[in-house]
Coordinates of C-alpha atoms in Angstrom, one line a residue:
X14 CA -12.6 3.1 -16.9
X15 CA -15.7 3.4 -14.9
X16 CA -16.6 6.5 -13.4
X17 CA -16.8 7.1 -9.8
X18 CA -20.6 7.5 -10.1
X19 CA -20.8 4.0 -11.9
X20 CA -19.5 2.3 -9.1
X21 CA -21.0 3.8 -6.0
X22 CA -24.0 2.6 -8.2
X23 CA -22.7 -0.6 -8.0
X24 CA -22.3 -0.8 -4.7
X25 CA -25.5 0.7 -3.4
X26 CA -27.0 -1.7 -5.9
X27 CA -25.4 -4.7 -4.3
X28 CA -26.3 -3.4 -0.6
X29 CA -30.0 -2.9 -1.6
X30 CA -30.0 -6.7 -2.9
X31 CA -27.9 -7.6 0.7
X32 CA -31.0 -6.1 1.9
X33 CA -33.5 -8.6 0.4
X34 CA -31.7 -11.8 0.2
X35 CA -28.6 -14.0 0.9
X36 CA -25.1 -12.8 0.3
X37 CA -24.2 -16.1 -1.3
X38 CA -27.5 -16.0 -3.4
X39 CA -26.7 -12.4 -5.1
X40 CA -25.1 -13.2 -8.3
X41 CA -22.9 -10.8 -10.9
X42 CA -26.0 -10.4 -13.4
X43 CA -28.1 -9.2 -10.4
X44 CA -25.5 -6.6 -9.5
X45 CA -24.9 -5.5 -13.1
X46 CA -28.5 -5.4 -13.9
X47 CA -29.8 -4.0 -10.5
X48 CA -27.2 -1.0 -11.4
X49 CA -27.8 -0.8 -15.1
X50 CA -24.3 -1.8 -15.9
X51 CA -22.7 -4.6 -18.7
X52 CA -20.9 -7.5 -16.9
X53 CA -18.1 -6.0 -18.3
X54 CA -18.3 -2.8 -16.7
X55 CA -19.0 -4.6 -13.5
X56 CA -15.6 -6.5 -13.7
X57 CA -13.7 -3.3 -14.8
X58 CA -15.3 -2.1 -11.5
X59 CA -15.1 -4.3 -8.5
X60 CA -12.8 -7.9 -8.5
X61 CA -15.8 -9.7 -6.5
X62 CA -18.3 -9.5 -4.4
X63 CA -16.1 -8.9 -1.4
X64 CA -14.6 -6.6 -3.1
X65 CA -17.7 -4.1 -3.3
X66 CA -18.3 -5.3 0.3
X67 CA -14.5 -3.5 1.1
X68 CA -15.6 -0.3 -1.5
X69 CA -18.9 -0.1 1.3
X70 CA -16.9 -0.4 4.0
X71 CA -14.4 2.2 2.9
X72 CA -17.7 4.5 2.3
X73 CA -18.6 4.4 5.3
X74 CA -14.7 4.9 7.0
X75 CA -15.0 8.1 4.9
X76 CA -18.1 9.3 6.1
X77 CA -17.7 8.6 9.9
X78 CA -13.8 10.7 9.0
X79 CA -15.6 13.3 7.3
X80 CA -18.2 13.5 10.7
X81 CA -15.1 14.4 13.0
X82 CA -16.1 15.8 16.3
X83 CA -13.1 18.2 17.1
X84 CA -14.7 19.0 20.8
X85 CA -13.9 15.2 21.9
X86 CA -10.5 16.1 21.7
X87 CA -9.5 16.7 24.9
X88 CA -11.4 13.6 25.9
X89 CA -10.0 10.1 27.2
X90 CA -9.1 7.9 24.6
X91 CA -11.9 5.6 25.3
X92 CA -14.3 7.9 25.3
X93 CA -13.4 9.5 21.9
X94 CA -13.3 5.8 20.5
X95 CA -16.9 5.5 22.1
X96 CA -18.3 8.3 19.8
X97 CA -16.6 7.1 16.5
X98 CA -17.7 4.0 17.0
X99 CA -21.4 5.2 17.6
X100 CA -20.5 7.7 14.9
X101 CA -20.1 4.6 12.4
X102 CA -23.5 2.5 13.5
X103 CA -25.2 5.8 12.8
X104 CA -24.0 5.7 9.6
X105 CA -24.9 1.9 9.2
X106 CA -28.8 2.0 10.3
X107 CA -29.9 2.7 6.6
X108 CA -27.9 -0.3 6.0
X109 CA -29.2 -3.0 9.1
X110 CA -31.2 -5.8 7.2
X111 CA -28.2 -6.2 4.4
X112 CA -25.8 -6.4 7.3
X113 CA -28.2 -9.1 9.1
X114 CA -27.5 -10.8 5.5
X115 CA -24.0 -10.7 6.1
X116 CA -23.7 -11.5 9.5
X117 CA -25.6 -14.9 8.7
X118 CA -23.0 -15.0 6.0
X119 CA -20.2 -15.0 8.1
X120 CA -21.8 -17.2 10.9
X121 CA -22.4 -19.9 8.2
X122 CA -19.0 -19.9 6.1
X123 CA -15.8 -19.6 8.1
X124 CA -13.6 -18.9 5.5
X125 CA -16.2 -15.8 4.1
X126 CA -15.8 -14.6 7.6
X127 CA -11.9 -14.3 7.8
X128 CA -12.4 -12.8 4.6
X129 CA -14.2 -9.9 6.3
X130 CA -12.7 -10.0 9.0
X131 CA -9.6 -8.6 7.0
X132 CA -12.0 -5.8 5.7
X133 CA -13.1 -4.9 9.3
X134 CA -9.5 -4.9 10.5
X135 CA -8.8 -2.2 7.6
X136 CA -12.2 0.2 8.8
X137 CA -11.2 -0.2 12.4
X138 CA -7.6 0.9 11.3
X139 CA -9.0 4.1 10.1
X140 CA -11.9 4.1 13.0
X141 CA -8.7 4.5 15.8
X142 CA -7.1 7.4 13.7
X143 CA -10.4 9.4 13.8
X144 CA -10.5 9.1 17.8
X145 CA -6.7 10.1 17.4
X146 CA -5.6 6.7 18.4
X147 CA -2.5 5.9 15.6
X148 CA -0.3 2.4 16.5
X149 CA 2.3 0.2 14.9
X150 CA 3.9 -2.7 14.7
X151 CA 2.5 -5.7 16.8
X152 CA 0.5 -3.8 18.5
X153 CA -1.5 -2.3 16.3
X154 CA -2.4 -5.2 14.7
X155 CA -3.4 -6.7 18.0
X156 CA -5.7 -4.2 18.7
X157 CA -6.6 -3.6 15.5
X158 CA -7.8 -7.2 15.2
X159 CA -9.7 -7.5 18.6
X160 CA -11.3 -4.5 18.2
X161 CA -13.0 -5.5 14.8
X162 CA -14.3 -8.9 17.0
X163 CA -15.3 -6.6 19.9
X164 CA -17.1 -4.5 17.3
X165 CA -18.5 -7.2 15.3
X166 CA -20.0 -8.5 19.0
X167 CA -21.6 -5.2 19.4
X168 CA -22.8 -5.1 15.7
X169 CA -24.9 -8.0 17.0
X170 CA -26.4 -6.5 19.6
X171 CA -27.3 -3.4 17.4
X172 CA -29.3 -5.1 15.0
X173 CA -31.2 -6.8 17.4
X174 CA -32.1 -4.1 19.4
X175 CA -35.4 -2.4 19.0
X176 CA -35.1 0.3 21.4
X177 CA -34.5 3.8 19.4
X178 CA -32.0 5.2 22.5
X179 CA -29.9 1.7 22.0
X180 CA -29.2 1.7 25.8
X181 CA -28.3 -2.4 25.0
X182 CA -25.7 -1.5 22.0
X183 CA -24.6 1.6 24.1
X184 CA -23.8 -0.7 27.3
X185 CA -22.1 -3.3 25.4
X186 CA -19.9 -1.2 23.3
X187 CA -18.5 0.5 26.4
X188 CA -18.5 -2.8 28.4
X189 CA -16.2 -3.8 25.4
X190 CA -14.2 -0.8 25.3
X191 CA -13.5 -1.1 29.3
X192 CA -12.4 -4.9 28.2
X193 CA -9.7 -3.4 26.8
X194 CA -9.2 0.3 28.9
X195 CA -5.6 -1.1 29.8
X196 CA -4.5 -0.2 26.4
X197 CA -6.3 2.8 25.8
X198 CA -5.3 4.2 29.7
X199 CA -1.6 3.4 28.2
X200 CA -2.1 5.2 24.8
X201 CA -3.5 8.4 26.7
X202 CA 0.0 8.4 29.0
X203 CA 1.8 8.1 25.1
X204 CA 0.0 10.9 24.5
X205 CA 0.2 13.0 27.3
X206 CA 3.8 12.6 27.2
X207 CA 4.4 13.2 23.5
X208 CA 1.8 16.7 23.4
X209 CA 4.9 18.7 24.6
X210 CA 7.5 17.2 22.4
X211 CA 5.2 17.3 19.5
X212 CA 4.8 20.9 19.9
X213 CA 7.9 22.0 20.8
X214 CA 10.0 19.8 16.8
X215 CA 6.6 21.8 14.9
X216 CA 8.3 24.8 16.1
X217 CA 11.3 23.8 15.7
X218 CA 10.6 22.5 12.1
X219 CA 8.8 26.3 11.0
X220 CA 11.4 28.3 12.7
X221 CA 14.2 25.7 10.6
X222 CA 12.0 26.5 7.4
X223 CA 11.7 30.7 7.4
X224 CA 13.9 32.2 4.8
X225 CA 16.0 34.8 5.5
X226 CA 14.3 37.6 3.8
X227 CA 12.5 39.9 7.0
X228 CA 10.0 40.5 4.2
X229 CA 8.5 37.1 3.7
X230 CA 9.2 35.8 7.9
X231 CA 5.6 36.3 8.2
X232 CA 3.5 34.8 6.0
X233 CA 6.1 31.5 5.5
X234 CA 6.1 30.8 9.3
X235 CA 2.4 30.8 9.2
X236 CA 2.2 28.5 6.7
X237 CA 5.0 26.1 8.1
X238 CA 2.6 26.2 11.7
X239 CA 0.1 25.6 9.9
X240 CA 1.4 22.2 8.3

């Protein structure tokens, strides 16, 4: 099997050729050869193009996780959704002329673009968990779903704004977050109500774990709070 190094050559292969042409024009021996791979190593890798799209995408949900600002915590939910989200384009600027290749892409095939719209749904999934914003059910993919359009609105602002300070990406991500501030002023009441409860069954589940033994009370509670 490939390694793990093999294909995040891949994919930065295929974004750097995003960067210089078409999506559709970028074919399988231009990815293998661009990452000094065999076509067969390429297909043991990555199922298709979109596929290596998704293994970016996921790249950049774990870097954007990994770049979590605990001090935004006590922040309104929209708020802490505001710095992911600003988080993430950070972490997309290397990336801006292969993404104007997609966009394009997407504006020109319909059917490519429900196709990433299904990979945006998934990043936006994990983008609402890092601003501590977890849903189910029909709501979450409601919001799951209009969120990757509102973001993929703002995406277009971002790359075509020239201004380093990106007061124009800035203003319409938040004007697209207050689009949809009913939601998120109901999620912080959720979670203003369950902060108590949540505490009080993590207590309840460390004190239902100590063993009996007075020797070991201390060091097993801590761990069970802990978890």
């Amino acid at each position: 099997m490939p390694t793990e190094k093999t294909r995040k050559r891949i994919v930065d292969s295929f974004m750097k050729l995003l960067s210089e042409q078409g999506y559709r024009s970028i074919t399988y021996v231009q990815v293998a050869e661009a990452a000094d791979v065999g076509l067969d190593t390429l297909r043991a890798s990555y199922d298709s193009k979109l596929d290596i799209l998704a293994a970016f995408a996921r790249s950049i949900d774990q870097k954007v996780l990994s770049d979590y600002d605990s001090e935004m915590e006590g922040e309104p939910a929209r708020e802490r959704l505001f710095d992911v989200l600003m988080t993430r384009l950070d972490y997309l600027e290397p990336h801006k002329s292969a993404l104007r290749h997609l966009r394009s892409a997407v504006q020109e095939t319909p059917s490519f673009g429900l196709e990433m719209q299904r990979v945006s749904v998934r990043s936006m999934e994990w983008m609402l968990a890092a601003a501590g914003i977890e849903l189910s059910g029909l709501r979450k993919f409601g919001v799951t779903n209009a969120l990757s359009v509102g973001f993929w609105r703002v995406l277009k602002v971002w790359l075509e704004e020239e201004d380093a300070g990106q007061p124009k990406t800035m203003a319409a991500l938040d004007q697209m977050l207050r689009d949809g501030q009913d939601w998120l002023r109901r999620v912080d009441k959720v979670q203003k109500k369950l902060s108590p409860v949540a505490k009080r069954m993590a207590c309840m589940r460390a004190g239902r774990s100590r063993p009996s033994s007075s020797s070991d009370d201390g060091p097993a509670a801590a761990t069970d709070y802990q978890i």
